[in-house]
């Protein structure tokens, strides 16, 4: 896998011609939200700060999550009956409360299939509409329906309930078996490089992941590699203080490669076994971003030729197919090995998970299911599909 990461980072295929229009549209949409240009390698031009409104939103979101973290700590040592209930039953599945919109769509479809005596053309049409509306994507939907039609013929399925069971099986298979986080077998320090565009919840996801790893008795260190977005360093430092994880940082506008260099030095000196590297969030099509990632990787590989051991792409589930387009380009240019899917608690249609798994062949490692620091879990295909069909 490490060879694949390095090949993707240093030998990138170009995006297919038919996707150029989609990529250009995604870039234009994102440029309306981002006024600054990423001029990491041009010292002659000043660095611009991020828009104040976007910063205010980020800080508000982080502040709310951090306040809730304090609340959770106050009751952590004194669990009550309601907390005990949350550990089992309905709350055991982390997706039960976070896929409201998609669960409504799939729930209605599940009831329709269960009640159907025959598999009719109208039933197929309803199923297709549900999948596309849920952000599964047209291409993935077509492949899935083709597989189901073949199973209906081969297995002689005649009732809607049988089609429903086959649909659940295929959706679970599409997501694949769980792929846990990769830890280095040869180096004392496992390096996780986190990438993504602005506004997807990257900093919050890094803090949540660090919190989980710390609870698993890992010695975690954070590298504040996003030195170009105003307040990014302060945000990750604030998170680090609240969850009790040290952060290595430089001043705003510093060289990210220098930050990573110092972070590796500190990780070795402190006996750290997991280093999580934040990176500047900019457009996936920007040349400077990809060059910056390459430089960071070169610095890491001076210590360990196999680093980074994971390249995790953070995707906002509410962006739907735009997020899928971003993911495709990052996979080609940044050697992504896994996905963190965020904001499944909002207006997201959870079908994007199937588009990512089927269209990119990428495992979803973690999901953010809420704003609290503990609303973050390893992805489980069975639980995800069960939640869509509202089953325990």
XYZ file of C-alpha atoms in Angstrom:
392
model
C 0.000 0.000 0.000
C 2.890 2.345 0.799
C 4.207 1.941 -2.753
C 0.797 2.937 -4.085
C 0.762 6.050 -1.911
C 4.167 7.152 -3.183
C 3.298 6.398 -6.823
C 0.147 8.474 -6.562
C 2.024 11.349 -4.987
C 4.803 11.534 -7.590
C 3.202 10.184 -10.738
C -0.250 11.590 -11.124
C -2.508 10.715 -14.043
C -4.548 13.528 -15.457
C -8.265 13.710 -14.880
C -10.380 12.179 -17.704
C -11.458 14.676 -20.342
C -15.129 14.147 -19.707
C -14.668 15.328 -16.105
C -13.012 18.649 -17.000
C -16.304 20.543 -17.101
C -17.370 19.157 -13.724
C -14.012 19.989 -12.156
C -14.144 23.520 -13.543
C -17.644 24.002 -12.142
C -16.585 22.727 -8.708
C -13.609 25.077 -8.742
C -15.739 28.080 -9.668
C -18.215 27.299 -6.891
C -15.471 27.050 -4.324
C -13.681 30.190 -5.514
C -16.802 32.214 -4.682
C -16.345 31.123 -1.063
C -12.574 31.648 -0.946
C -11.042 35.061 -1.653
C -7.417 34.166 -0.996
C -4.987 32.533 -3.366
C -2.521 29.913 -2.235
C 0.912 31.345 -3.047
C 3.002 29.053 -0.850
C 6.077 29.150 -3.016
C 6.086 32.800 -4.051
C 7.686 34.840 -1.262
C 7.273 38.023 -3.298
C 3.489 38.051 -2.814
C 1.831 38.671 0.569
C -0.371 36.024 2.112
C -4.043 36.958 2.325
C -6.229 35.994 5.251
C -9.410 33.932 4.878
C -12.803 35.691 4.689
C -13.981 36.892 8.107
C -17.406 35.328 7.743
C -15.975 31.878 7.055
C -13.648 32.246 10.013
C -16.504 33.220 12.275
C -18.461 30.131 11.238
C -15.459 27.880 11.866
C -14.790 29.407 15.264
C -18.454 29.191 16.289
C -18.587 25.528 15.329
C -15.379 24.739 17.191
C -16.501 26.726 20.234
C -19.786 24.833 20.428
C -18.032 21.484 20.127
C -15.471 22.455 22.754
C -18.155 23.636 25.167
C -19.927 20.319 24.729
C -16.629 18.542 25.379
C -16.424 20.339 28.743
C -19.988 19.302 29.533
C -19.189 15.686 28.708
C -16.129 15.727 30.961
C -18.194 16.977 33.899
C -20.518 13.960 33.737
C -17.931 11.436 32.595
C -17.188 10.191 36.111
C -20.833 9.998 37.167
C -22.856 8.107 34.545
C -26.614 8.094 35.041
C -29.383 5.865 33.734
C -29.791 7.838 30.500
C -26.091 7.396 29.744
C -26.346 3.690 30.406
C -29.214 3.486 27.964
C -27.139 5.259 25.303
C -24.550 2.476 25.464
C -27.021 -0.078 24.166
C -30.199 -0.516 22.191
C -31.068 2.287 19.805
C -27.914 4.296 20.545
C -25.524 1.427 19.924
C -25.616 2.170 16.197
C -23.984 5.626 15.714
C -25.868 6.196 12.454
C -29.371 5.818 13.885
C -29.747 9.506 14.686
C -27.489 10.945 11.989
C -29.046 9.845 8.705
C -32.464 11.419 9.104
C -33.083 12.515 5.518
C -31.664 9.384 3.896
C -33.388 7.105 6.410
C -36.714 8.675 5.495
C -36.108 7.957 1.821
C -34.886 4.406 2.366
C -37.525 3.756 5.007
C -40.334 4.543 2.587
C -38.634 2.461 -0.087
C -38.179 -0.419 2.338
C -41.870 -0.364 3.256
C -42.852 -0.299 -0.409
C -40.629 -3.274 -1.210
C -41.813 -5.212 1.815
C -45.456 -4.734 0.862
C -45.061 -5.506 -2.851
C -46.352 -8.900 -3.941
C -44.646 -8.625 -7.324
C -41.503 -6.977 -8.684
C -42.929 -4.557 -11.236
C -41.486 -1.869 -13.496
C -42.947 0.770 -11.193
C -41.089 -0.801 -8.289
C -37.811 -0.596 -10.198
C -38.522 3.051 -11.040
C -39.224 3.890 -7.401
C -36.017 2.190 -6.326
C -33.967 4.058 -8.925
C -35.451 7.393 -7.855
C -34.702 6.706 -4.193
C -31.064 5.812 -4.856
C -30.377 8.853 -7.026
C -32.192 11.211 -4.653
C -30.038 9.855 -1.816
C -26.824 10.950 -3.612
C -25.780 7.429 -4.550
C -25.061 8.835 -8.006
C -26.339 7.925 -11.454
C -23.451 5.661 -12.456
C -23.403 3.758 -9.171
C -27.199 3.445 -9.231
C -27.145 1.979 -12.729
C -24.548 -0.602 -11.755
C -26.447 -1.525 -8.617
C -29.762 -1.935 -10.451
C -28.099 -4.041 -13.145
C -26.739 -6.367 -10.466
C -30.124 -6.603 -8.767
C -31.941 -7.355 -12.041
C -29.459 -10.135 -12.696
C -30.013 -11.578 -9.233
C -33.786 -11.459 -9.724
C -33.433 -13.600 -12.829
C -30.773 -16.005 -11.594
C -32.252 -16.521 -8.125
C -35.859 -16.409 -9.358
C -36.834 -13.624 -6.979
C -40.492 -12.690 -7.299
C -41.515 -10.668 -4.233
C -40.599 -7.168 -3.169
C -39.331 -8.402 0.189
C -36.835 -10.635 -1.607
C -35.635 -7.687 -3.683
C -35.293 -5.653 -0.483
C -33.044 -8.298 1.090
C -30.941 -8.476 -2.067
C -30.630 -4.670 -2.086
C -29.353 -4.667 1.506
C -26.793 -7.350 0.684
C -25.505 -5.495 -2.363
C -25.257 -2.172 -0.550
C -23.267 -3.787 2.256
C -20.957 -5.512 -0.221
C -20.467 -2.239 -2.077
C -19.162 -0.558 1.077
C -16.748 -3.408 1.688
C -15.301 -4.926 4.815
C -14.116 -2.549 7.560
C -10.569 -1.296 7.043
C -9.119 -0.040 10.311
C -6.512 2.663 10.499
C -3.087 1.517 9.303
C -0.275 1.658 11.845
C 3.366 1.261 10.873
C 4.992 -2.103 11.514
C 8.503 -0.810 10.881
C 8.556 2.675 12.403
C 7.857 3.715 16.007
C 5.870 6.680 14.669
C 2.774 6.272 12.511
C 2.141 9.369 10.388
C -1.389 10.331 9.306
C -1.626 13.085 6.680
C -5.047 14.765 6.552
C -6.139 16.626 3.403
C -9.271 18.286 2.052
C -10.755 21.549 0.859
C -11.770 24.379 3.181
C -14.975 24.115 5.157
C -15.320 20.321 5.300
C -14.587 20.018 9.037
C -10.952 18.993 8.682
C -9.633 20.579 11.890
C -12.537 19.265 13.953
C -12.086 15.773 12.486
C -8.382 15.814 13.355
C -9.230 16.684 16.961
C -11.896 13.976 17.160
C -9.522 11.382 15.696
C -6.765 12.422 18.106
C -9.209 12.117 20.981
C -10.149 8.558 19.966
C -6.508 7.517 19.564
C -5.599 9.020 22.921
C -8.377 7.018 24.586
C -6.874 3.937 22.926
C -3.636 4.687 24.819
C -1.731 6.066 21.839
C 0.721 8.913 22.411
C -0.545 11.453 19.883
C 1.050 14.641 18.553
C -0.564 17.146 16.165
C 1.320 19.153 13.519
C -0.375 22.449 12.596
C 0.552 22.313 8.925
C -2.186 24.699 7.788
C -0.179 27.893 8.142
C -2.017 29.817 5.428
C -5.569 30.107 6.730
C -5.952 32.786 9.360
C -6.699 31.346 12.820
C -6.186 27.749 11.655
C -3.210 27.303 13.962
C -5.070 28.797 16.908
C -8.040 26.514 16.291
C -6.010 23.324 16.345
C -4.008 24.535 19.362
C -7.245 25.216 21.237
C -8.491 21.748 20.396
C -5.178 20.263 21.523
C -5.414 21.992 24.896
C -8.974 20.817 25.469
C -8.359 17.143 24.610
C -4.915 17.054 26.190
C -2.885 16.457 23.006
C 0.273 18.520 22.284
C 0.498 20.591 19.100
C 3.620 21.662 17.199
C 3.027 24.937 15.364
C 4.730 27.938 13.786
C 3.487 31.445 13.161
C 0.924 32.244 10.486
C 2.466 32.110 7.005
C 5.354 29.825 7.961
C 6.621 27.021 5.731
C 4.474 23.898 6.340
C 7.498 21.727 5.607
C 9.328 23.348 8.513
C 6.382 22.676 10.799
C 6.394 18.999 9.832
C 10.165 18.799 10.297
C 9.890 20.166 13.841
C 6.906 17.916 14.547
C 8.876 14.814 13.594
C 11.767 15.946 15.785
C 9.370 16.508 18.680
C 7.606 13.178 18.090
C 10.907 11.331 18.341
C 11.977 13.219 21.442
C 8.658 12.709 23.264
C 8.145 9.063 22.400
C 5.078 9.801 20.286
C 3.647 6.852 18.355
C 1.046 8.718 16.214
C 1.663 12.023 14.418
C -1.358 13.644 12.739
C -0.452 16.317 10.188
C -2.953 19.011 9.273
C -2.575 20.590 5.831
C -3.803 23.759 4.160
C -7.303 23.355 2.790
C -7.527 24.730 -0.710
C -9.005 23.793 -4.056
C -8.219 20.268 -5.175
C -7.192 21.605 -8.607
C -4.634 24.112 -7.317
C -1.062 23.311 -8.320
C 0.467 24.924 -5.219
C -1.512 22.716 -2.838
C -0.289 19.533 -4.474
C 3.286 20.819 -4.564
C 3.011 21.630 -0.869
C 1.803 18.091 -0.128
C 4.752 16.677 -2.051
C 7.173 18.768 -0.016
C 5.577 17.621 3.242
C 5.891 14.009 2.118
C 9.554 14.486 1.225
C 10.229 15.862 4.708
C 8.416 12.916 6.320
C 10.282 10.378 4.197
C 13.632 11.634 5.438
C 12.629 9.984 8.723
C 10.637 7.069 7.335
C 10.599 6.131 3.608
C 7.127 4.638 4.062
C 5.541 7.776 5.533
C 2.827 8.903 5.456
C 1.211 5.638 6.449
C -2.279 6.982 5.787
C -3.494 9.908 3.664
C -6.990 10.675 4.899
C -9.315 12.817 2.793
C -12.043 14.676 4.697
C -15.293 15.008 2.718
C -18.383 16.967 3.717
C -21.345 14.637 3.163
C -23.665 17.589 2.594
C -21.848 18.512 -0.632
C -23.153 15.401 -2.379
C -21.727 14.780 -5.837
C -19.489 17.870 -5.640
C -17.691 16.139 -2.792
C -17.337 13.062 -4.960
C -15.709 15.111 -7.730
C -13.263 16.635 -5.245
C -12.433 13.176 -3.948
C -11.631 11.858 -7.420
C -9.085 14.579 -8.037
C -7.470 14.212 -4.625
C -7.143 10.456 -5.155
C -5.249 11.061 -8.375
C -3.018 13.806 -7.032
C -2.563 13.139 -3.322
C -2.460 9.346 -2.947
C -5.494 9.161 -0.684
C -5.801 5.878 1.219
C -9.020 6.467 3.145
C -11.910 8.847 3.745
C -13.328 10.659 6.767
C -16.956 11.504 6.008
C -18.236 14.462 8.023
C -21.528 16.230 8.769
C -23.752 13.195 8.445
C -25.838 14.786 11.189
C -26.963 17.663 8.985
C -28.849 17.732 5.710
C -26.556 15.109 4.192
C -27.882 12.335 2.031
C -25.849 9.337 3.123
C -25.797 7.818 -0.344
C -22.518 9.633 -1.003
C -20.849 6.832 0.979
C -21.794 4.331 -1.723
C -20.588 6.628 -4.502
C -17.206 6.976 -2.771
C -16.819 3.259 -2.122
C -17.984 2.103 -5.558
C -16.645 4.922 -7.713
C -13.266 5.428 -6.044
C -12.582 2.113 -4.362
C -11.702 4.004 -1.181
C -12.519 2.723 2.293
C -14.419 5.049 4.603
C -12.382 4.962 7.795
C -14.336 7.287 10.073
C -17.558 9.272 10.091
C -18.573 12.405 11.945
C -22.150 12.037 13.147
C -22.557 15.195 15.233
C -20.897 18.293 16.658
C -19.727 16.804 19.964
C -16.164 15.527 20.218
C -17.437 11.978 20.783
C -19.716 12.084 17.723
C -17.057 10.327 15.686
C -16.840 6.615 14.984
C -15.135 3.982 12.908
C -17.195 3.217 9.836
C -19.102 -0.052 9.843
C -20.947 -1.056 6.654
C -23.446 -3.332 8.399
C -24.447 -0.663 10.910
C -24.644 1.974 8.195
C -26.966 -0.062 5.975
C -29.044 -1.224 8.968
C -29.535 2.420 9.938
C -30.731 3.282 6.436
C -33.340 0.536 6.631
C -34.051 1.415 10.297
C -33.121 -1.954 11.722
C -31.487 -2.764 15.049
